[in-house]
CSV table of C-alpha atoms and ligand atoms in Angstrom, one decimal:
chain,number,residue,atom,x,y,z
A,296,MET,CA,135.5,116.6,102.0
A,297,THR,CA,139.3,115.7,102.1
A,298,VAL,CA,139.1,114.7,105.8
A,299,ILE,CA,136.1,112.4,105.0
A,300,LEU,CA,138.0,111.0,101.9
A,301,PHE,CA,141.0,110.1,104.0
A,302,ALA,CA,138.7,108.5,106.6
A,303,ILE,CA,137.1,106.1,104.1
A,304,PRO,CA,139.9,103.4,104.3
A,305,LEU,CA,139.5,103.4,108.1
A,306,PHE,CA,135.7,103.2,107.7
A,307,VAL,CA,136.1,100.2,105.4
A,308,LEU,CA,138.5,98.4,107.8
A,309,LEU,CA,136.2,99.0,110.8
A,310,ILE,CA,133.2,97.7,108.9
A,311,ALA,CA,135.1,94.6,107.8
A,312,ILE,CA,136.1,94.0,111.5
A,313,GLU,CA,132.5,94.5,112.6
A,314,ILE,CA,131.2,92.1,110.0
A,315,TYR,CA,133.8,89.5,111.1
A,316,ILE,CA,132.7,89.9,114.8
A,317,ASP,CA,129.1,89.7,113.7
A,318,LYS,CA,129.6,86.4,111.9
A,319,TYR,CA,131.9,85.0,114.6
A,320,LYS,CA,129.5,85.9,117.5
A,321,GLN,CA,126.4,85.2,115.3
A,322,THR,CA,124.9,88.5,116.6
A,323,GLY,CA,122.8,89.1,113.4
A,324,HIS,CA,123.5,92.8,113.4
A,325,TYR,CA,124.1,92.7,109.6
A,326,ARG,CA,121.8,91.9,106.7
A,327,ALA,CA,123.2,92.2,103.2
A,328,ASN,CA,120.1,94.1,101.9
A,329,ASP,CA,120.1,96.7,104.6
A,330,ALA,CA,123.9,97.2,104.7
A,331,ILE,CA,124.2,97.5,100.9
A,332,THR,CA,121.4,100.1,100.9
A,333,SER,CA,123.1,102.1,103.7
A,334,LEU,CA,126.4,102.1,101.7
A,335,SER,CA,124.6,103.0,98.4
A,336,MET,CA,123.0,106.0,100.2
A,337,GLY,CA,126.5,107.0,101.5
A,338,VAL,CA,127.8,106.8,97.9
A,339,LEU,CA,124.9,108.8,96.5
A,340,SER,CA,125.3,111.4,99.3
A,341,ARG,CA,129.0,111.9,98.5
A,342,ILE,CA,128.3,112.0,94.7
A,343,MET,CA,125.6,114.7,95.2
A,344,ALA,CA,127.9,116.6,97.5
A,345,ILE,CA,130.3,117.1,94.6
A,346,GLY,CA,127.7,119.4,93.1
A,347,HIS,CA,127.1,121.6,96.1
A,348,GLN,CA,130.2,121.2,98.3
A,349,LEU,CA,131.5,124.7,97.6
A,350,ILE,CA,128.2,126.5,98.6
A,351,PRO,CA,128.9,126.3,102.4
A,352,LEU,CA,132.5,127.6,102.0
A,353,THR,CA,131.3,130.4,99.8
A,354,PHE,CA,128.8,131.6,102.3
A,355,TYR,CA,131.2,131.2,105.3
A,356,ILE,CA,133.8,133.3,103.4
A,357,LEU,CA,131.1,135.9,102.5
A,358,VAL,CA,130.0,136.3,106.1
A,359,PHE,CA,133.5,136.2,107.5
A,360,ASP,CA,134.9,138.8,105.1
A,361,THR,CA,131.9,141.1,105.3
A,362,PHE,CA,130.3,140.9,108.7
A,363,ALA,CA,132.7,139.1,111.1
A,364,PHE,CA,133.1,140.9,114.5
A,365,THR,CA,136.8,139.9,114.6
A,366,GLU,CA,139.3,137.3,113.3
A,367,LEU,CA,140.0,134.7,115.9
A,368,GLY,CA,143.0,133.2,114.2
A,369,TYR,CA,144.3,129.6,114.3
A,370,SER,CA,145.6,129.0,117.9
A,371,PRO,CA,144.9,125.5,119.4
A,372,TRP,CA,142.3,127.1,121.8
A,373,VAL,CA,140.4,128.6,118.8
A,374,TRP,CA,140.4,125.2,117.1
A,375,ILE,CA,139.0,123.6,120.3
A,376,ALA,CA,136.4,126.3,120.7
A,377,ALA,CA,135.4,125.9,117.0
A,378,PHE,CA,135.0,122.1,117.5
A,379,VAL,CA,132.8,122.5,120.6
A,380,LEU,CA,130.7,125.4,119.2
A,381,TYR,CA,130.2,123.6,115.9
A,382,ASP,CA,128.7,120.7,117.9
A,383,PHE,CA,126.4,123.1,119.7
A,384,PHE,CA,125.0,124.3,116.3
A,385,TYR,CA,125.0,120.7,115.1
A,386,TYR,CA,122.6,119.9,118.0
A,387,TRP,CA,120.1,122.6,116.8
A,388,ASN,CA,120.5,121.6,113.2
A,389,HIS,CA,119.9,118.0,114.1
A,390,ARG,CA,117.0,118.8,116.4
A,391,MET,CA,115.3,120.9,113.8
A,392,GLY,CA,116.0,118.1,111.3
A,393,HIS,CA,113.7,115.9,113.5
A,394,GLU,CA,111.1,118.5,114.5
A,395,MET,CA,110.2,120.3,111.2
A,396,SER,CA,108.7,118.2,108.4
A,397,ILE,CA,110.6,119.6,105.5
A,398,LEU,CA,114.0,119.1,107.3
A,399,TRP,CA,112.9,115.6,108.6
A,400,ALA,CA,112.2,114.7,104.9
A,401,ALA,CA,115.9,114.9,104.3
A,402,HIS,CA,117.2,113.6,107.6
A,403,VAL,CA,114.8,110.6,107.7
A,404,VAL,CA,117.2,108.8,105.3
A,405,HIS,CA,119.7,108.4,108.2
A,406,HIS,CA,117.0,106.7,110.3
A,407,SER,CA,115.6,104.4,107.7
A,408,SER,CA,117.9,101.5,108.5
A,409,GLU,CA,116.2,98.8,110.5
A,410,ASP,CA,119.6,97.5,111.6
A,411,TYR,CA,122.2,99.3,113.6
A,412,ASN,CA,125.8,98.8,112.6
A,413,LEU,CA,128.7,100.9,111.2
A,414,THR,CA,127.2,101.0,107.7
A,415,THR,CA,124.2,102.9,109.3
A,416,ALA,CA,126.6,105.8,109.9
A,417,LEU,CA,127.2,106.1,106.2
A,418,ARG,CA,123.4,106.1,105.4
A,419,GLN,CA,123.4,109.8,104.8
A,420,THR,CA,120.9,112.0,103.0
A,421,SER,CA,121.5,113.6,99.6
A,422,GLY,CA,119.1,116.4,100.4
A,423,ALA,CA,120.7,118.4,103.2
A,424,VAL,CA,121.6,121.2,100.9
A,425,PHE,CA,121.0,124.0,103.4
A,426,SER,CA,122.3,122.7,106.7
A,427,TRP,CA,125.3,125.1,106.4
A,428,VAL,CA,123.0,127.9,107.4
A,429,PHE,CA,123.1,126.7,111.0
A,430,TYR,CA,126.9,127.3,111.2
A,431,LEU,CA,126.9,130.9,109.8
A,432,PRO,CA,127.1,132.3,113.4
A,433,LEU,CA,130.6,130.7,113.6
A,434,ALA,CA,131.8,132.8,110.7
A,435,LEU,CA,130.1,135.9,112.2
A,436,VAL,CA,132.0,135.6,115.5
A,437,GLY,CA,135.3,135.2,113.6
A,438,PHE,CA,136.1,131.6,113.0
A,439,ALA,CA,137.9,131.1,109.7
A,440,PRO,CA,135.8,129.5,107.0
A,441,GLU,CA,138.2,126.6,106.4
A,442,MET,CA,138.2,125.9,110.1
A,443,ILE,CA,134.4,125.6,110.1
A,444,ILE,CA,134.6,123.1,107.2
A,445,THR,CA,137.3,121.1,108.9
A,446,VAL,CA,135.7,120.8,112.3
A,447,GLY,CA,132.4,120.0,110.5
A,448,ALA,CA,134.1,117.1,108.8
A,449,LEU,CA,135.8,115.9,112.1
A,450,ASN,CA,132.4,116.1,113.7
A,451,LEU,CA,130.9,113.8,111.0
A,452,VAL,CA,133.9,111.4,111.2
A,453,TYR,CA,133.5,111.1,115.0
A,454,GLN,CA,129.9,110.0,114.6
A,455,PHE,CA,130.9,107.0,112.6
A,456,TRP,CA,132.1,104.7,115.5
A,457,VAL,CA,129.0,105.3,117.6
A,458,HIS,CA,126.9,103.3,115.2
A,459,THR,CA,127.5,99.9,116.7
A,460,GLN,CA,125.8,97.4,119.0
A,461,HIS,CA,129.1,95.8,120.0
A,462,ILE,CA,130.1,98.5,122.5
A,463,ASP,CA,128.1,98.7,125.8
A,464,LYS,CA,127.8,101.8,128.1
A,465,LEU,CA,131.2,103.6,128.6
A,466,GLY,CA,131.1,104.8,132.2
A,467,TRP,CA,132.0,108.5,132.6
A,468,MET,CA,132.0,109.1,128.8
A,469,GLU,CA,128.2,108.7,128.8
A,470,LYS,CA,127.9,111.9,130.8
A,471,TRP,CA,129.9,114.1,128.3
A,472,PHE,CA,130.1,112.4,124.9
A,473,VAL,CA,127.8,110.8,122.3
A,474,THR,CA,128.5,107.1,122.7
A,475,PRO,CA,127.2,103.9,121.0
A,476,SER,CA,124.7,103.5,123.8
A,477,ASN,CA,123.2,106.9,123.9
A,478,HIS,CA,123.2,107.1,120.0
A,479,ARG,CA,121.4,103.7,119.8
A,480,VAL,CA,118.6,105.5,121.7
A,481,HIS,CA,118.5,108.2,119.0
A,482,HIS,CA,118.0,105.6,116.3
A,483,ALA,CA,115.2,103.7,118.2
A,484,GLN,CA,111.6,103.9,117.3
A,485,ASN,CA,110.4,103.0,120.9
A,486,ARG,CA,108.0,105.7,122.1
A,487,VAL,CA,110.2,106.6,125.1
A,488,TYR,CA,113.2,107.2,122.9
A,489,ILE,CA,111.6,109.4,120.2
A,490,ASP,CA,113.2,112.8,119.7
A,491,LYS,CA,116.0,112.2,122.1
A,492,ASN,CA,119.9,112.5,122.1
A,493,TYR,CA,120.6,114.8,119.2
A,494,GLY,CA,124.3,115.6,120.0
A,495,GLY,CA,127.0,114.9,117.4
A,496,VAL,CA,130.1,114.6,119.6
A,497,PHE,CA,129.0,116.0,123.0
A,498,ILE,CA,125.8,114.8,124.8
A,499,ILE,CA,126.0,117.8,127.1
A,500,TRP,CA,123.6,119.8,124.9
A,501,ASP,CA,120.9,117.2,125.3
A,502,ARG,CA,121.3,117.3,129.1
A,503,LEU,CA,121.2,121.1,129.0
A,504,PHE,CA,118.1,121.3,126.8
A,505,ASN,CA,116.2,118.3,128.3
A,506,THR,CA,116.4,115.9,125.4
A,507,PHE,CA,118.6,113.3,127.0
A,508,ILE,CA,117.6,109.8,127.9
A,509,PRO,CA,120.0,106.9,128.6
A,510,GLU,CA,119.6,103.5,127.1
A,511,LEU,CA,117.2,101.6,129.4
A,512,GLU,CA,117.4,98.0,130.4
A,513,SER,CA,113.6,97.9,130.2
A,514,ASP,CA,113.4,99.2,126.6
A,515,LYS,CA,115.6,97.5,124.2
A,516,PRO,CA,116.0,99.8,121.2
A,517,VAL,CA,114.0,98.8,118.1
A,518,PHE,CA,115.8,100.4,115.2
A,519,GLY,CA,114.1,102.2,112.2
A,520,ILE,CA,111.2,104.5,111.7
A,521,ARG,CA,107.5,104.0,112.4
A,522,GLY,CA,106.3,104.6,108.8
A,523,ALA,CA,108.8,102.0,107.4
A,524,LEU,CA,110.5,102.7,104.1
A,525,LYS,CA,109.9,99.1,102.8
A,526,SER,CA,112.4,99.7,99.9
A,527,PHE,CA,116.1,99.2,99.2
A,528,ASN,CA,116.0,101.9,96.5
A,529,PRO,CA,118.4,104.6,97.7
A,530,LEU,CA,116.8,107.2,95.4
A,531,TRP,CA,113.3,106.5,96.7
A,532,ALA,CA,114.6,106.6,100.3
A,533,ASN,CA,115.7,110.2,99.6
A,534,ALA,CA,112.4,111.1,97.9
A,535,GLN,CA,109.7,109.2,99.8
A,536,LEU,CA,108.9,111.7,102.5
A,537,TYR,CA,109.1,114.7,100.1
A,538,SER,CA,106.7,113.0,97.9
A,539,GLN,CA,104.3,112.4,100.8
A,540,LEU,CA,104.5,116.0,101.9
A,541,ALA,CA,103.9,117.2,98.3
A,542,LYS,CA,100.9,115.0,98.0
A,543,ASP,CA,99.4,116.2,101.4
A,544,SER,CA,100.2,119.8,100.4
A,545,PHE,CA,98.5,119.4,97.1
A,546,TYR,CA,95.3,117.7,98.3
A,547,THR,CA,94.6,119.6,101.5
A,548,SER,CA,92.0,122.3,100.9
A,549,ARG,CA,93.1,125.1,103.2
A,550,TRP,CA,95.9,127.4,101.9
A,551,ARG,CA,97.4,127.8,105.4
A,552,ASP,CA,97.7,124.0,105.7
A,553,LYS,CA,99.4,123.7,102.3
A,554,PHE,CA,102.3,125.7,103.9
A,555,ARG,CA,102.1,124.1,107.3
A,556,VAL,CA,102.5,120.6,105.8
A,557,TRP,CA,106.1,121.6,105.0
A,558,PHE,CA,107.1,123.8,107.9
A,559,GLY,CA,105.0,122.4,110.7
A,560,ARG,CA,105.9,119.9,113.4
A,561,THR,CA,107.0,116.6,112.0
A,562,GLY,CA,104.2,114.1,111.9
A,563,TRP,CA,101.4,116.8,111.7
A,564,ARG,CA,99.0,116.3,108.8
A,565,PRO,CA,95.9,118.3,107.9
A,566,LYS,CA,92.7,116.6,109.0
A,567,ASP,CA,91.2,116.3,105.5
A,568,VAL,CA,94.2,114.5,103.9
A,569,ALA,CA,94.8,112.3,107.1
A,570,GLU,CA,91.2,111.1,106.7
A,571,ARG,CA,91.4,110.7,102.9
A,572,PHE,CA,94.9,109.1,102.8
A,573,PRO,CA,95.5,107.4,106.2
A,574,LEU,CA,99.1,106.3,106.8
A,575,GLU,CA,99.7,102.8,108.0
A,576,LYS,CA,101.6,102.8,111.3
A,577,ALA,CA,101.7,99.3,112.9
A,578,PRO,CA,102.2,99.1,116.7
A,579,LEU,CA,105.8,98.4,117.7
A,580,SER,CA,104.9,95.0,119.1
A,581,SER,CA,104.1,93.8,115.6
A,582,PHE,CA,107.0,95.4,113.9
A,583,LYS,CA,108.8,93.3,111.3
A,584,LYS,CA,111.9,94.2,109.4
A,585,PHE,CA,111.6,94.5,105.7
A,586,HIS,CA,113.4,91.4,104.6
A,587,PRO,CA,112.3,89.8,101.3
A,588,LYS,CA,113.7,86.3,101.0
A,589,LEU,CA,116.3,85.9,98.2
A,590,ALA,CA,118.0,82.8,96.9
A,591,THR,CA,121.7,82.7,98.0
A,592,PRO,CA,123.2,83.2,94.5
A,593,VAL,CA,121.0,86.3,94.1
A,594,THR,CA,122.4,87.8,97.3
A,595,TYR,CA,126.0,86.9,96.2
A,596,TYR,CA,125.3,88.6,92.8
A,597,SER,CA,124.0,91.7,94.5
A,598,VAL,CA,127.0,91.9,96.9
A,599,VAL,CA,129.4,91.6,93.9
A,600,GLN,CA,127.5,94.3,92.0
A,601,HIS,CA,127.8,96.5,95.0
A,602,VAL,CA,131.6,95.9,95.3
A,603,ILE,CA,131.9,96.9,91.6
A,604,LEU,CA,129.9,100.0,92.3
A,605,LEU,CA,132.1,100.9,95.3
A,606,CYS,CA,135.2,100.5,93.0
A,607,ILE,CA,133.7,102.8,90.4
A,608,THR,CA,132.9,105.4,93.1
A,609,VAL,CA,136.5,105.3,94.5
A,610,PHE,CA,137.8,105.7,90.9
A,611,LEU,CA,135.5,108.7,90.3
A,612,LEU,CA,136.4,110.4,93.6
A,613,LEU,CA,140.1,110.0,93.1
A,614,THR,CA,140.3,111.0,89.4
A,615,MET,CA,137.4,113.4,88.9
A,616,ASN,CA,139.6,116.5,88.9
A,617,ASP,CA,141.5,115.2,85.8
A,618,MET,CA,138.3,114.0,84.1
A,619,SER,CA,136.1,115.6,81.5
A,620,GLY,CA,132.5,116.5,82.3
A,621,ILE,CA,131.1,113.8,80.0
A,622,HIS,CA,133.2,111.1,81.7
A,623,GLN,CA,132.1,112.3,85.2
A,624,LEU,CA,128.5,112.2,84.0
A,625,VAL,CA,128.9,108.7,82.6
A,626,LEU,CA,130.4,107.4,85.9
A,627,VAL,CA,127.7,109.1,88.0
A,628,ALA,CA,125.0,107.7,85.7
A,629,THR,CA,126.5,104.2,86.1
A,630,ILE,CA,126.6,104.5,89.9
A,631,VAL,CA,123.0,105.8,90.0
A,632,VAL,CA,121.7,103.1,87.7
A,633,MET,CA,123.5,100.3,89.5
A,634,SER,CA,122.4,101.4,92.9
A,635,ILE,CA,118.8,101.6,91.9
A,636,GLN,CA,118.9,98.3,90.0
A,637,ASN,CA,120.6,96.6,93.0
A,638,GLY,CA,117.9,98.1,95.3
A,639,PHE,CA,115.1,96.4,93.2
A,640,ILE,CA,117.0,93.1,93.1
A,641,LEU,CA,117.4,93.1,96.9
A,642,ALA,CA,113.7,93.7,97.2
A,643,GLY,CA,113.1,90.5,95.2
A,644,SER,CA,112.2,92.0,91.8
A,645,LYS,CA,112.7,89.4,89.1
A,646,LEU,CA,112.3,92.0,86.4
A,647,ALA,CA,115.2,94.0,87.8
A,648,LEU,CA,117.3,90.8,87.8
A,649,ALA,CA,116.4,90.1,84.2
A,650,LEU,CA,117.1,93.8,83.2
A,651,ASP,CA,120.6,93.4,84.7
A,652,GLY,CA,121.6,91.3,81.6
A,653,PRO,CA,121.3,94.3,79.1
A,654,ARG,CA,122.7,96.6,81.7
A,655,LEU,CA,125.9,94.5,82.0
A,656,LEU,CA,126.4,95.0,78.2
A,657,ILE,CA,125.3,98.6,77.7
A,658,LEU,CA,127.2,100.4,80.5
A,659,PRO,CA,130.7,99.1,79.5
A,660,LEU,CA,129.9,100.0,75.9
A,661,LEU,CA,128.8,103.4,76.9
A,662,TRP,CA,132.2,103.9,78.7
A,663,LEU,CA,134.0,102.7,75.7
A,664,GLY,CA,132.0,105.0,73.4
A,665,THR,CA,133.0,108.1,75.4
A,666,GLY,CA,136.7,107.2,75.3
A,667,LEU,CA,137.2,105.6,78.8
A,668,VAL,CA,139.1,102.8,77.1
A,669,ILE,CA,141.1,101.1,79.9
A,670,PRO,CA,138.4,101.6,82.6
A,671,ALA,CA,135.8,100.3,80.1
A,672,MET,CA,137.9,97.1,79.6
A,673,LEU,CA,138.2,96.5,83.4
A,674,PHE,CA,134.5,97.3,83.9
A,675,GLY,CA,133.7,95.0,80.9
A,676,GLY,CA,135.7,92.2,82.5
A,677,ALA,CA,133.8,92.6,85.8
A,678,CYS,CA,130.5,92.6,83.8
A,679,LEU,CA,131.5,89.4,82.0
A,680,VAL,CA,132.1,87.6,85.4
A,681,SER,CA,128.8,89.1,86.6
A,682,MET,CA,127.0,87.7,83.6
A,683,ILE,CA,127.9,84.1,84.6
A,684,MET,CA,126.8,84.9,88.2
A,685,LEU,CA,123.6,86.4,86.9
A,686,VAL,CA,122.6,83.3,85.0
A,687,ARG,CA,122.9,81.3,88.2
A,688,ALA,CA,121.1,84.0,90.1
A,689,VAL,CA,118.1,84.0,87.7
A,690,ARG,CA,117.9,80.1,87.7
A,691,SER,CA,117.9,80.0,91.5
A,692,SER,CA,115.5,82.8,91.7
A,693,VAL,CA,113.0,80.9,89.5
A,694,THR,CA,113.5,77.8,91.7
A,695,LEU,CA,112.8,79.8,94.8
A,696,SER,CA,109.7,81.4,93.3
A,697,ASN,CA,108.4,77.9,92.4
A,698,MET,CA,108.9,76.9,96.1
A,699,ALA,CA,107.4,80.0,97.3
A,700,GLU,CA,104.2,79.4,95.4
A,701,SER,CA,103.4,76.6,97.7
A,702,MET,CA,103.9,78.7,100.8
A,703,SER,CA,101.9,81.7,102.1
A,704,SER,CA,103.1,85.1,100.9
A,705,GLU,CA,103.6,86.2,104.5
A,706,ASP,CA,106.2,83.5,105.1
A,707,THR,CA,108.2,84.5,102.0
A,708,ASN,CA,108.2,88.2,102.5
A,709,THR,CA,109.1,88.7,106.1
A,710,GLN,CA,111.3,86.8,108.5
A,711,VAL,CA,112.6,89.0,111.2
A,712,SER,CA,110.1,89.6,114.0
A,713,ILE,CA,111.0,92.0,116.9
A,714,SER,CA,109.3,92.0,120.2
A,715,SER,CA,109.7,95.0,122.4
B,941,ZN,ZN1,118.6,112.0,113.8
B,942,ZN,ZN1,123.1,108.1,113.6
């Protein structure tokens, strides 16, 4: 957690540089709606992790103290061995995350972005509560619990930089390491790239277990998932597949299938529910990114709300140890409400935009009521400025919807078409 917390300023700097390059070169790798959603999911994932971050360490300590074959100590070689072996278990954790439905339901969040940029790296699930199980063998063979946590965090930090389209193939590194090129393949929905390149730091595991494929000139990666999310609500992104699995499990008639829906191969559905509730999966050639058209003031408003949300998150993460439970709860509730609300606004919901007026009043008052006086005044000031922006956003949104009425709904709802 601490390693990741220290890495956040570096992440922010690199994202800012990538956005600048994107604008300068006009590469179009960033869309505000997709990037904001990725960052919101990163925020929610960190917030949720507060609740269960001690569970892995507790179990590593338990296994290490009770069953470990030996104690390997802290020499540089042991650190290197821990780093490499962690990645081996990460490979299997990640591979299972793709191949078993219940695990894919959590991991799908990371793949739901239809863009590929550094913010995609932060699009993390809030649901991987049990992934630590895969690393228990490290504690069993004698790696210290804190060492496992540290190399795990370093593994995650390494994966940040590979989420970019601005770096081409990297020569000899492609053979040994996960790179932007071979990880782009992992995020692609082209048939040839499905279930490939699972490594976190080293690509050698994929070469060893026959899941490696290089990025091909003939198949430009199309990012995203086949059953598109079509939402910018970070909570729904985390719940969508669980809800579909629960529905399939409920409606299928055979008891064996009710179990297999969760623990079977990803994509498998019982015949009866597949016939009764067919899932729409358009061919890749007609894939269109989910991109509702918004008036510019609405996009600006949404970006500003997201910056406020990020400031609140940093405030929470830095001061939570000195904060009462009720204050933590109020801040977490604020972050959750704002991220959901912003998701609806980005999807073009006028109701969500209208509801943001009361929200701008209620949340600072709630902070004040619980005794967060100075933060409430700062937050209230930001909400006051937001109110002015909101009025402009609502007006421009109404104008846009009047214009849209004279156009076909297809033209207003999608704009980015991909050919593959
Ligand atoms: Zn994956
Ligand atoms: Zn990734």
